[in-house]
mmCIF file of C-alpha atoms in Angstrom:
data_model
loop_
_atom_site.group_PDB
_atom_site.id
_atom_site.type_symbol
_atom_site.label_atom_id
_atom_site.label_comp_id
_atom_site.label_asym_id
_atom_site.label_seq_id
_atom_site.Cartn_x
_atom_site.Cartn_y
_atom_site.Cartn_z
ATOM 1 C CA MET A 1400 -13.348 -2.390 26.088
ATOM 2 C CA LYS A 1401 -11.424 0.339 24.260
ATOM 3 C CA ASN A 1402 -13.293 2.173 21.483
ATOM 4 C CA VAL A 1403 -11.069 2.898 18.484
ATOM 5 C CA LEU A 1404 -12.146 4.879 15.415
ATOM 6 C CA ILE A 1405 -10.223 4.915 12.146
ATOM 7 C CA VAL A 1406 -10.937 8.101 10.206
ATOM 8 C CA ALA A 1407 -10.344 8.260 6.450
ATOM 9 C CA PRO A 1408 -11.048 10.816 3.708
ATOM 10 C CA ILE A 1409 -12.760 9.814 0.458
ATOM 11 C CA LEU A 1410 -11.354 6.509 -0.837
ATOM 12 C CA SER A 1411 -11.182 5.018 -4.331
ATOM 13 C CA GLY A 1412 -11.931 1.500 -3.075
ATOM 14 C CA LYS A 1413 -9.231 -0.083 -5.221
ATOM 15 C CA GLY A 1414 -5.912 0.734 -3.558
ATOM 16 C CA GLY A 1415 -3.506 -0.749 -1.063
ATOM 17 C CA THR A 1416 -4.858 1.469 1.708
ATOM 18 C CA GLU A 1417 -8.273 -0.149 1.382
ATOM 19 C CA THR A 1418 -6.679 -3.606 1.447
ATOM 20 C CA VAL A 1419 -4.984 -2.838 4.761
ATOM 21 C CA LEU A 1420 -8.054 -1.147 6.276
ATOM 22 C CA LYS A 1421 -10.164 -4.205 5.492
ATOM 23 C CA ARG A 1422 -7.608 -6.587 6.982
ATOM 24 C CA VAL A 1423 -7.331 -4.566 10.184
ATOM 25 C CA LEU A 1424 -11.087 -4.119 10.658
ATOM 26 C CA CYS A 1425 -11.776 -7.812 10.065
ATOM 27 C CA GLU A 1426 -9.055 -8.811 12.535
ATOM 28 C CA TYR A 1427 -10.769 -6.988 15.406
ATOM 29 C CA ILE A 1428 -14.379 -8.042 14.724
ATOM 30 C CA GLU A 1429 -14.296 -10.694 17.457
ATOM 31 C CA ASP A 1430 -11.824 -8.925 19.738
ATOM 32 C CA LYS A 1431 -13.197 -8.464 23.272
ATOM 33 C CA ASN A 1432 -10.746 -5.718 24.222
ATOM 34 C CA ILE A 1433 -10.888 -3.431 21.185
ATOM 35 C CA ASN A 1434 -14.069 -2.177 19.514
ATOM 36 C CA MET A 1435 -12.874 -0.803 16.176
ATOM 37 C CA LYS A 1436 -14.893 1.130 13.610
ATOM 38 C CA LEU A 1437 -14.141 2.986 10.379
ATOM 39 C CA LEU A 1438 -15.452 6.430 9.445
ATOM 40 C CA ILE A 1439 -15.098 7.472 5.793
ATOM 41 C CA LEU A 1440 -15.616 11.209 5.332
ATOM 42 C CA GLY A 1441 -16.624 11.663 1.696
ATOM 43 C CA GLY A 1442 -17.490 8.055 0.919
ATOM 44 C CA THR A 1443 -15.814 5.498 -1.323
ATOM 45 C CA LYS A 1444 -15.953 5.403 -5.127
ATOM 46 C CA SER A 1445 -16.202 1.617 -5.070
ATOM 47 C CA SER A 1446 -17.834 -0.203 -2.160
ATOM 48 C CA ALA A 1447 -16.934 -3.772 -3.184
ATOM 49 C CA TRP A 1448 -14.022 -3.851 -0.718
ATOM 50 C CA LEU A 1449 -16.439 -3.319 2.202
ATOM 51 C CA LYS A 1450 -18.563 -6.403 1.550
ATOM 52 C CA ASP A 1451 -16.892 -8.633 4.173
ATOM 53 C CA ILE A 1452 -16.939 -5.984 6.910
ATOM 54 C CA PRO A 1453 -20.040 -5.922 9.177
ATOM 55 C CA GLU A 1454 -22.211 -2.878 8.458
ATOM 56 C CA ASP A 1455 -22.118 -1.736 12.081
ATOM 57 C CA ARG A 1456 -18.329 -1.348 11.814
ATOM 58 C CA VAL A 1457 -18.402 1.202 8.982
ATOM 59 C CA ILE A 1458 -19.787 4.746 9.067
ATOM 60 C CA ILE A 1459 -19.936 6.610 5.752
ATOM 61 C CA CYS A 1460 -20.559 10.329 5.387
ATOM 62 C CA ASN A 1461 -21.453 10.939 1.739
ATOM 63 C CA ILE A 1462 -21.970 14.706 2.023
ATOM 64 C CA LYS A 1463 -20.332 16.279 -1.041
ATOM 65 C CA SER A 1464 -19.788 19.766 0.361
ATOM 66 C CA LYS A 1465 -16.500 19.897 2.278
ATOM 67 C CA VAL A 1466 -17.832 22.573 4.640
ATOM 68 C CA LEU A 1467 -21.031 20.667 5.437
ATOM 69 C CA ARG A 1468 -18.983 17.483 5.851
ATOM 70 C CA LEU A 1469 -16.793 19.142 8.471
ATOM 71 C CA ILE A 1470 -19.883 20.431 10.296
ATOM 72 C CA TRP A 1471 -21.281 16.873 10.285
ATOM 73 C CA TYR A 1472 -17.940 15.612 11.641
ATOM 74 C CA PHE A 1473 -17.994 18.219 14.416
ATOM 75 C CA PHE A 1474 -21.394 17.076 15.663
ATOM 76 C CA PHE A 1475 -20.413 13.416 15.243
ATOM 77 C CA MET A 1476 -17.482 14.045 17.587
ATOM 78 C CA ILE A 1477 -19.752 15.748 20.124
ATOM 79 C CA PHE A 1478 -22.094 12.777 20.378
ATOM 80 C CA ASN A 1479 -19.508 9.977 20.148
ATOM 81 C CA HIS A 1480 -16.452 9.262 22.267
ATOM 82 C CA PHE A 1481 -13.424 7.167 21.353
ATOM 83 C CA GLU A 1482 -10.330 6.555 23.466
ATOM 84 C CA SER A 1483 -8.175 6.407 20.310
ATOM 85 C CA MET A 1484 -8.678 7.922 16.866
ATOM 86 C CA VAL A 1485 -6.436 6.545 14.137
ATOM 87 C CA ILE A 1486 -6.416 9.064 11.276
ATOM 88 C CA ILE A 1487 -4.952 8.494 7.807
ATOM 89 C CA ASN A 1488 -5.137 12.089 6.526
ATOM 90 C CA THR A 1489 -3.044 14.953 7.909
ATOM 91 C CA GLN A 1490 -5.697 17.653 7.444
ATOM 92 C CA LEU A 1491 -8.180 15.521 9.376
ATOM 93 C CA ILE A 1492 -5.591 15.112 12.140
ATOM 94 C CA HIS A 1493 -5.448 18.899 12.456
ATOM 95 C CA VAL A 1494 -9.244 19.295 12.407
ATOM 96 C CA THR A 1495 -9.691 16.502 14.949
ATOM 97 C CA ARG A 1496 -7.124 18.048 17.289
ATOM 98 C CA TYR A 1497 -9.000 21.361 17.131
ATOM 99 C CA ILE A 1498 -12.347 19.696 17.926
ATOM 100 C CA ILE A 1499 -10.932 17.592 20.778
ATOM 101 C CA ASN A 1500 -9.269 20.613 22.379
ATOM 102 C CA LEU A 1501 -12.464 22.649 21.951
ATOM 103 C CA MET A 1502 -14.459 19.964 23.770
ATOM 104 C CA GLY A 1503 -11.888 19.618 26.552
ATOM 105 C CA ARG A 1504 -11.092 15.971 25.704
ATOM 106 C CA LYS A 1505 -7.350 16.379 25.203
ATOM 107 C CA ASN A 1506 -6.506 13.858 27.924
ATOM 108 C CA LYS A 1507 -9.384 11.503 27.110
ATOM 109 C CA THR A 1508 -8.922 10.951 23.364
ATOM 110 C CA LYS A 1509 -5.571 10.100 21.778
ATOM 111 C CA ILE A 1510 -4.921 10.937 18.133
ATOM 112 C CA ILE A 1511 -2.786 8.466 16.188
ATOM 113 C CA SER A 1512 -1.548 9.295 12.688
ATOM 114 C CA TRP A 1513 -1.411 6.457 10.155
ATOM 115 C CA ILE A 1514 -0.212 7.893 6.846
ATOM 116 C CA HIS A 1515 -0.101 5.550 3.845
ATOM 117 C CA PHE A 1516 1.976 7.705 1.492
ATOM 118 C CA SER A 1517 5.520 8.965 1.268
ATOM 119 C CA LEU A 1518 5.425 12.295 3.103
ATOM 120 C CA ARG A 1519 7.427 14.061 0.392
ATOM 121 C CA HIS A 1520 5.616 12.811 -2.702
ATOM 122 C CA SER A 1521 1.909 13.295 -2.048
ATOM 123 C CA GLY A 1522 0.092 16.584 -2.429
ATOM 124 C CA THR A 1523 -2.449 15.487 0.187
ATOM 125 C CA VAL A 1524 0.123 15.203 3.008
ATOM 126 C CA LYS A 1525 0.691 18.325 5.112
ATOM 127 C CA THR A 1526 3.557 17.256 7.351
ATOM 128 C CA LYS A 1527 3.196 20.155 9.813
ATOM 129 C CA TYR A 1528 -0.081 18.636 11.029
ATOM 130 C CA LEU A 1529 1.615 15.413 12.127
ATOM 131 C CA LYS A 1530 2.731 17.258 15.270
ATOM 132 C CA ASP A 1531 -0.953 17.416 16.291
ATOM 133 C CA ALA A 1532 -0.899 13.622 16.803
ATOM 134 C CA ASP A 1533 -0.069 11.916 20.113
ATOM 135 C CA LEU A 1534 1.498 8.949 18.309
ATOM 136 C CA ASN A 1535 2.559 8.285 14.720
ATOM 137 C CA LEU A 1536 2.356 4.878 13.038
ATOM 138 C CA ALA A 1537 4.836 4.499 10.166
ATOM 139 C CA ILE A 1538 4.118 1.857 7.532
ATOM 140 C CA SER A 1539 7.735 1.778 6.382
ATOM 141 C CA SER A 1540 11.160 2.621 7.772
ATOM 142 C CA GLY A 1541 11.441 5.313 5.102
ATOM 143 C CA ILE A 1542 8.312 7.088 6.330
ATOM 144 C CA ALA A 1543 9.610 6.847 9.917
ATOM 145 C CA SER A 1544 12.816 8.584 8.785
ATOM 146 C CA GLN A 1545 10.808 11.252 6.974
ATOM 147 C CA MET A 1546 8.825 11.901 10.159
ATOM 148 C CA MET A 1547 11.998 12.372 12.178
ATOM 149 C CA ASP A 1548 13.308 14.745 9.504
ATOM 150 C CA GLU A 1549 10.149 16.787 10.087
ATOM 151 C CA GLY A 1550 11.116 17.189 13.738
ATOM 152 C CA ILE A 1551 8.835 14.555 15.258
ATOM 153 C CA ASP A 1552 10.219 12.921 18.401
ATOM 154 C CA GLY A 1553 11.433 9.420 17.572
ATOM 155 C CA GLY A 1554 9.720 8.146 20.714
ATOM 156 C CA LEU A 1555 6.381 9.150 19.205
ATOM 157 C CA ILE A 1556 6.987 7.136 16.025
ATOM 158 C CA LYS A 1557 6.265 3.410 15.822
ATOM 159 C CA THR A 1558 7.084 1.496 12.635
ATOM 160 C CA VAL A 1559 4.360 -1.125 12.205
ATOM 161 C CA TYR A 1560 4.575 -1.851 8.428
ATOM 162 C CA ASN A 1561 1.517 -3.539 6.825
ATOM 163 C CA PRO A 1562 0.118 -7.063 7.201
ATOM 164 C CA VAL A 1563 -0.161 -9.966 4.778
ATOM 165 C CA ARG A 1564 -1.466 -13.522 5.059
ATOM 166 C CA ILE A 1565 0.756 -16.544 4.520
ATOM 167 C CA ASN A 1566 -0.372 -17.522 1.030
ATOM 168 C CA LYS A 1567 0.060 -20.696 -0.954
ATOM 169 C CA ALA A 1568 3.075 -20.510 -3.230
ATOM 170 C CA VAL A 1569 2.313 -19.744 -6.870
ATOM 171 C CA SER A 1570 3.652 -22.161 -9.485
ATOM 172 C CA LEU A 1571 6.695 -20.682 -11.169
ATOM 173 C CA ASN A 1572 7.274 -20.662 -14.904
ATOM 174 C CA GLU A 1573 9.701 -23.436 -15.846
ATOM 175 C CA SER A 1574 9.849 -22.852 -19.606
ATOM 176 C CA GLU A 1575 12.938 -21.515 -21.343
ATOM 177 C CA GLY A 1576 11.621 -17.955 -21.387
ATOM 178 C CA LEU A 1577 10.814 -15.471 -18.640
ATOM 179 C CA ARG A 1578 7.294 -14.534 -17.519
ATOM 180 C CA LEU A 1579 6.903 -11.288 -15.595
ATOM 181 C CA VAL A 1580 3.851 -9.647 -14.035
ATOM 182 C CA TYR A 1581 2.922 -6.059 -13.205
ATOM 183 C CA VAL A 1582 -0.024 -5.296 -10.915
ATOM 184 C CA GLY A 1583 -1.164 -1.721 -10.333
ATOM 185 C CA ARG A 1584 -2.181 1.593 -11.809
ATOM 186 C CA ILE A 1585 -0.687 2.410 -15.196
ATOM 187 C CA GLU A 1586 1.077 5.775 -15.371
ATOM 188 C CA TYR A 1587 3.600 6.842 -17.982
ATOM 189 C CA ASN A 1588 6.241 8.621 -15.895
ATOM 190 C CA HIS A 1589 4.443 9.828 -12.780
ATOM 191 C CA GLN A 1590 4.321 7.733 -9.592
ATOM 192 C CA LYS A 1591 4.195 4.297 -11.220
ATOM 193 C CA ASN A 1592 6.748 5.211 -13.927
ATOM 194 C CA PHE A 1593 5.706 2.540 -16.444
ATOM 195 C CA GLU A 1594 8.023 4.201 -18.960
ATOM 196 C CA GLN A 1595 11.112 2.947 -17.106
ATOM 197 C CA LEU A 1596 9.787 -0.603 -17.080
ATOM 198 C CA LEU A 1597 9.080 -0.583 -20.830
ATOM 199 C CA MET A 1598 12.425 1.019 -21.629
ATOM 200 C CA GLY A 1599 14.185 -1.570 -19.465
ATOM 201 C CA LEU A 1600 12.367 -4.467 -21.073
ATOM 202 C CA SER A 1601 13.311 -3.186 -24.536
ATOM 203 C CA LYS A 1602 16.979 -3.520 -23.529
ATOM 204 C CA VAL A 1603 16.732 -7.144 -22.330
ATOM 205 C CA LYS A 1604 18.735 -9.237 -24.786
ATOM 206 C CA LEU A 1605 18.771 -12.922 -25.703
ATOM 207 C CA ILE A 1606 15.775 -13.714 -23.452
ATOM 208 C CA ASN A 1607 12.266 -14.551 -24.566
ATOM 209 C CA TRP A 1608 10.016 -12.721 -22.118
ATOM 210 C CA ILE A 1609 6.317 -12.030 -21.585
ATOM 211 C CA LEU A 1610 4.858 -9.296 -19.362
ATOM 212 C CA ASP A 1611 1.336 -9.716 -17.956
ATOM 213 C CA VAL A 1612 -0.152 -6.341 -16.983
ATOM 214 C CA TYR A 1613 -3.054 -6.237 -14.496
ATOM 215 C CA GLY A 1614 -4.312 -2.698 -14.123
ATOM 216 C CA THR A 1615 -5.420 0.353 -16.014
ATOM 217 C CA GLY A 1616 -5.013 4.112 -15.939
ATOM 218 C CA GLU A 1617 -5.532 7.324 -17.866
ATOM 219 C CA GLU A 1618 -2.091 7.010 -19.474
ATOM 220 C CA GLU A 1619 -2.501 3.383 -20.580
ATOM 221 C CA GLU A 1620 -2.796 4.315 -24.254
ATOM 222 C CA GLU A 1621 0.374 6.401 -24.057
ATOM 223 C CA CYS A 1622 2.205 3.407 -22.571
ATOM 224 C CA LYS A 1623 0.896 1.130 -25.326
ATOM 225 C CA GLN A 1624 2.170 3.595 -27.924
ATOM 226 C CA LEU A 1625 5.626 3.525 -26.315
ATOM 227 C CA ALA A 1626 5.561 -0.284 -26.370
ATOM 228 C CA ASP A 1627 4.768 -0.118 -30.098
ATOM 229 C CA LYS A 1628 7.598 2.348 -30.651
ATOM 230 C CA LEU A 1629 10.021 0.073 -28.781
ATOM 231 C CA ASN A 1630 8.776 -2.934 -30.787
ATOM 232 C CA ILE A 1631 7.853 -4.958 -27.690
ATOM 233 C CA SER A 1632 4.035 -4.895 -27.908
ATOM 234 C CA GLN A 1633 3.962 -8.538 -28.984
ATOM 235 C CA ASN A 1634 5.493 -9.472 -25.613
ATOM 236 C CA ILE A 1635 2.903 -7.696 -23.452
ATOM 237 C CA VAL A 1636 -0.532 -8.989 -22.410
ATOM 238 C CA TRP A 1637 -2.833 -6.206 -21.187
ATOM 239 C CA HIS A 1638 -5.454 -7.755 -18.890
ATOM 240 C CA GLY A 1639 -7.046 -4.486 -17.694
ATOM 241 C CA TRP A 1640 -8.284 -3.937 -14.151
ATOM 242 C CA VAL A 1641 -9.037 -7.188 -12.308
ATOM 243 C CA GLU A 1642 -10.598 -7.236 -8.828
ATOM 244 C CA ASP A 1643 -8.394 -10.114 -7.635
ATOM 245 C CA PRO A 1644 -5.480 -10.645 -10.051
ATOM 246 C CA TRP A 1645 -3.898 -13.230 -7.728
ATOM 247 C CA GLN A 1646 -6.585 -15.708 -8.761
ATOM 248 C CA MET A 1647 -5.278 -15.447 -12.323
ATOM 249 C CA ILE A 1648 -1.534 -15.167 -11.753
ATOM 250 C CA ASP A 1649 0.284 -18.473 -12.175
ATOM 251 C CA LYS A 1650 3.462 -19.848 -13.735
ATOM 252 C CA ILE A 1651 5.460 -16.630 -13.595
ATOM 253 C CA ASN A 1652 9.054 -15.822 -12.642
ATOM 254 C CA ALA A 1653 8.853 -12.395 -11.009
ATOM 255 C CA LEU A 1654 6.769 -9.345 -10.222
ATOM 256 C CA VAL A 1655 8.121 -5.994 -11.419
ATOM 257 C CA LEU A 1656 7.520 -2.536 -9.947
ATOM 258 C CA SER A 1657 9.069 0.625 -11.410
ATOM 259 C CA SER A 1658 7.612 3.317 -9.141
ATOM 260 C CA ASN A 1659 9.178 6.712 -8.517
ATOM 261 C CA TYR A 1660 7.740 6.627 -4.986
ATOM 262 C CA GLU A 1661 5.435 4.572 -2.787
ATOM 263 C CA GLY A 1662 4.185 4.512 0.786
ATOM 264 C CA PHE A 1663 4.399 0.784 1.338
ATOM 265 C CA PRO A 1664 3.752 -1.229 -1.860
ATOM 266 C CA MET A 1665 1.359 -3.989 -0.830
ATOM 267 C CA VAL A 1666 1.755 -5.627 -4.230
ATOM 268 C CA LEU A 1667 5.348 -6.558 -3.314
ATOM 269 C CA LEU A 1668 4.220 -8.027 -0.002
ATOM 270 C CA GLU A 1669 1.456 -10.016 -1.710
ATOM 271 C CA ALA A 1670 3.896 -11.372 -4.281
ATOM 272 C CA LEU A 1671 6.610 -12.337 -1.788
ATOM 273 C CA SER A 1672 4.044 -14.089 0.410
ATOM 274 C CA ARG A 1673 3.358 -16.333 -2.599
ATOM 275 C CA GLY A 1674 7.029 -17.109 -3.159
ATOM 276 C CA ILE A 1675 7.337 -14.796 -6.175
ATOM 277 C CA PRO A 1676 10.679 -12.949 -6.583
ATOM 278 C CA CYS A 1677 10.377 -9.173 -7.001
ATOM 279 C CA ILE A 1678 12.284 -6.657 -9.088
ATOM 280 C CA ALA A 1679 11.452 -3.215 -7.717
ATOM 281 C CA ASN A 1680 12.735 0.322 -7.860
ATOM 282 C CA ASP A 1681 14.561 1.331 -4.692
ATOM 283 C CA CYS A 1682 12.245 4.308 -4.330
ATOM 284 C CA PRO A 1683 10.971 6.175 -1.283
ATOM 285 C CA THR A 1684 9.459 4.406 0.591
ATOM 286 C CA GLY A 1685 8.891 0.710 1.309
ATOM 287 C CA PRO A 1686 10.639 -1.486 -1.279
ATOM 288 C CA ASN A 1687 13.930 -1.677 0.650
ATOM 289 C CA ASP A 1688 12.006 -2.968 3.692
ATOM 290 C CA LEU A 1689 10.857 -5.932 1.606
ATOM 291 C CA VAL A 1690 13.186 -6.722 -1.288
ATOM 292 C CA LYS A 1691 16.576 -8.146 -0.342
ATOM 293 C CA ASP A 1692 19.114 -8.409 -3.147
ATOM 294 C CA ASP A 1693 19.957 -11.981 -4.183
ATOM 295 C CA ILE A 1694 17.544 -13.407 -1.571
ATOM 296 C CA ASN A 1695 14.072 -12.589 -2.853
ATOM 297 C CA GLY A 1696 14.778 -10.335 -5.821
ATOM 298 C CA LYS A 1697 16.597 -7.159 -6.830
ATOM 299 C CA LEU A 1698 16.343 -3.462 -6.026
ATOM 300 C CA VAL A 1699 16.670 -1.206 -9.068
ATOM 301 C CA LYS A 1700 17.908 2.387 -9.369
ATOM 302 C CA VAL A 1701 15.014 4.789 -9.956
ATOM 303 C CA ASN A 1702 14.739 6.095 -13.539
ATOM 304 C CA ASN A 1703 17.521 3.780 -14.688
ATOM 305 C CA SER A 1704 16.301 1.546 -17.508
ATOM 306 C CA ASP A 1705 19.740 -0.084 -17.874
ATOM 307 C CA ASP A 1706 19.635 -1.228 -14.247
ATOM 308 C CA MET A 1707 16.095 -2.514 -14.799
ATOM 309 C CA ALA A 1708 17.292 -4.551 -17.791
ATOM 310 C CA ASN A 1709 20.333 -5.849 -15.882
ATOM 311 C CA SER A 1710 18.152 -6.916 -12.943
ATOM 312 C CA ILE A 1711 15.760 -8.800 -15.232
ATOM 313 C CA GLU A 1712 18.698 -10.549 -16.896
ATOM 314 C CA TRP A 1713 20.111 -11.370 -13.433
ATOM 315 C CA LEU A 1714 16.787 -12.933 -12.499
ATOM 316 C CA PHE A 1715 16.812 -15.075 -15.636
ATOM 317 C CA LYS A 1716 20.290 -16.410 -14.840
ATOM 318 C CA ASN A 1717 19.496 -17.059 -11.160
ATOM 319 C CA ARG A 1718 15.802 -18.035 -11.318
ATOM 320 C CA ASN A 1719 16.488 -21.620 -10.303
ATOM 321 C CA SER A 1720 18.565 -20.676 -7.248
ATOM 322 C CA LEU A 1721 15.838 -18.533 -5.644
ATOM 323 C CA LYS A 1722 13.834 -20.896 -3.435
ATOM 324 C CA GLN A 1723 10.175 -20.079 -2.857
ATOM 325 C CA LYS A 1724 10.302 -21.132 0.792
ATOM 326 C CA ASP A 1725 13.207 -18.727 1.405
ATOM 327 C CA ILE A 1726 11.314 -15.945 -0.358
ATOM 328 C CA GLN A 1727 8.230 -16.494 1.800
ATOM 329 C CA GLU A 1728 10.294 -16.636 4.998
ATOM 330 C CA SER A 1729 12.095 -13.395 4.085
ATOM 331 C CA ILE A 1730 8.985 -11.406 5.097
ATOM 332 C CA TYR A 1731 8.283 -13.293 8.348
ATOM 333 C CA ASN A 1732 7.764 -10.089 10.376
ATOM 334 C CA PHE A 1733 5.000 -8.910 8.045
ATOM 335 C CA TYR A 1734 2.695 -11.914 8.474
ATOM 336 C CA ASP A 1735 -0.557 -11.423 10.387
ATOM 337 C CA GLU A 1736 0.474 -12.897 13.726
ATOM 338 C CA GLN A 1737 3.514 -10.641 14.098
ATOM 339 C CA TYR A 1738 1.819 -7.544 12.661
ATOM 340 C CA PHE A 1739 -1.309 -7.666 14.804
ATOM 341 C CA SER A 1740 0.748 -8.414 17.895
ATOM 342 C CA ARG A 1741 2.589 -5.106 17.333
ATOM 343 C CA LEU A 1742 -0.562 -3.141 16.510
ATOM 344 C CA THR A 1743 -2.588 -4.453 19.453
ATOM 345 C CA LYS A 1744 0.150 -3.515 21.922
ATOM 346 C CA LEU A 1745 0.184 0.028 20.552
ATOM 347 C CA LEU A 1746 -3.592 0.401 20.635
#
């Protein structure tokens, strides 16, 4: 049996990375060939996402001091051996390479990078450390291209994407108006770029629309003030943060995402797996792997509110021609069976 350790820095417990980590760990619980565990260096702000994972599969180091945490990690590596270490933080890749070389395990332990952010848009990613990995897993074609731009051999990059279950199709809204949904962190004009979405919606003409917002953020009040200024507040329902919004989402026409950048937006994958069309910014990286114009939605120019409005109006005119079965089949390669087949071969 091959021992595999996933190593992560401190986690919020509420993001797409946690969703994927949980799916992967649960997949290999009964596997007789791969013994997979997760080490979280720094702990997790919310532990609810870990409830379905057996306790013996998760190791949490809650030491607050970064120096003491690294010392703990050093001794953990001395007393534990893993054939493969899948690491989702570039600094930890560098530290792990140093420890492995120091212990003379270079040929016994393989380091695999598994970065969940666009390499060029996250302050936590130090791309020079990716060269310390023996193999690099890319969760989107955009991240794979970024890795090659950083001088990493294409043969050491494997694009695996992220997994999703085949979900039951959500009932679509059949009324005369348009019902849209946004799921995620609320930021004015940083990564999530809620400003573009609101500006675009304010330019939608001759359509009665409603936007359901599931999420919260430090800039939520600023976004609400912009909605007031644009005179569209009456069309927006703010639900706040919900642990599982998909249990509440029903009778809608599309999911909207106006991000400036992503790694691989799981919210799009979750929506498409339920037969929900998506209108998403064509940002780095991920959306163009998932959203196919006129088939399962529309890609929108980043920071272009006119294009956002035009895409929403296009959806309204074509909402009856987009078939849910076609939308679900458009992401065939991302469903569990295909994803875990790729990942298992690599491991």
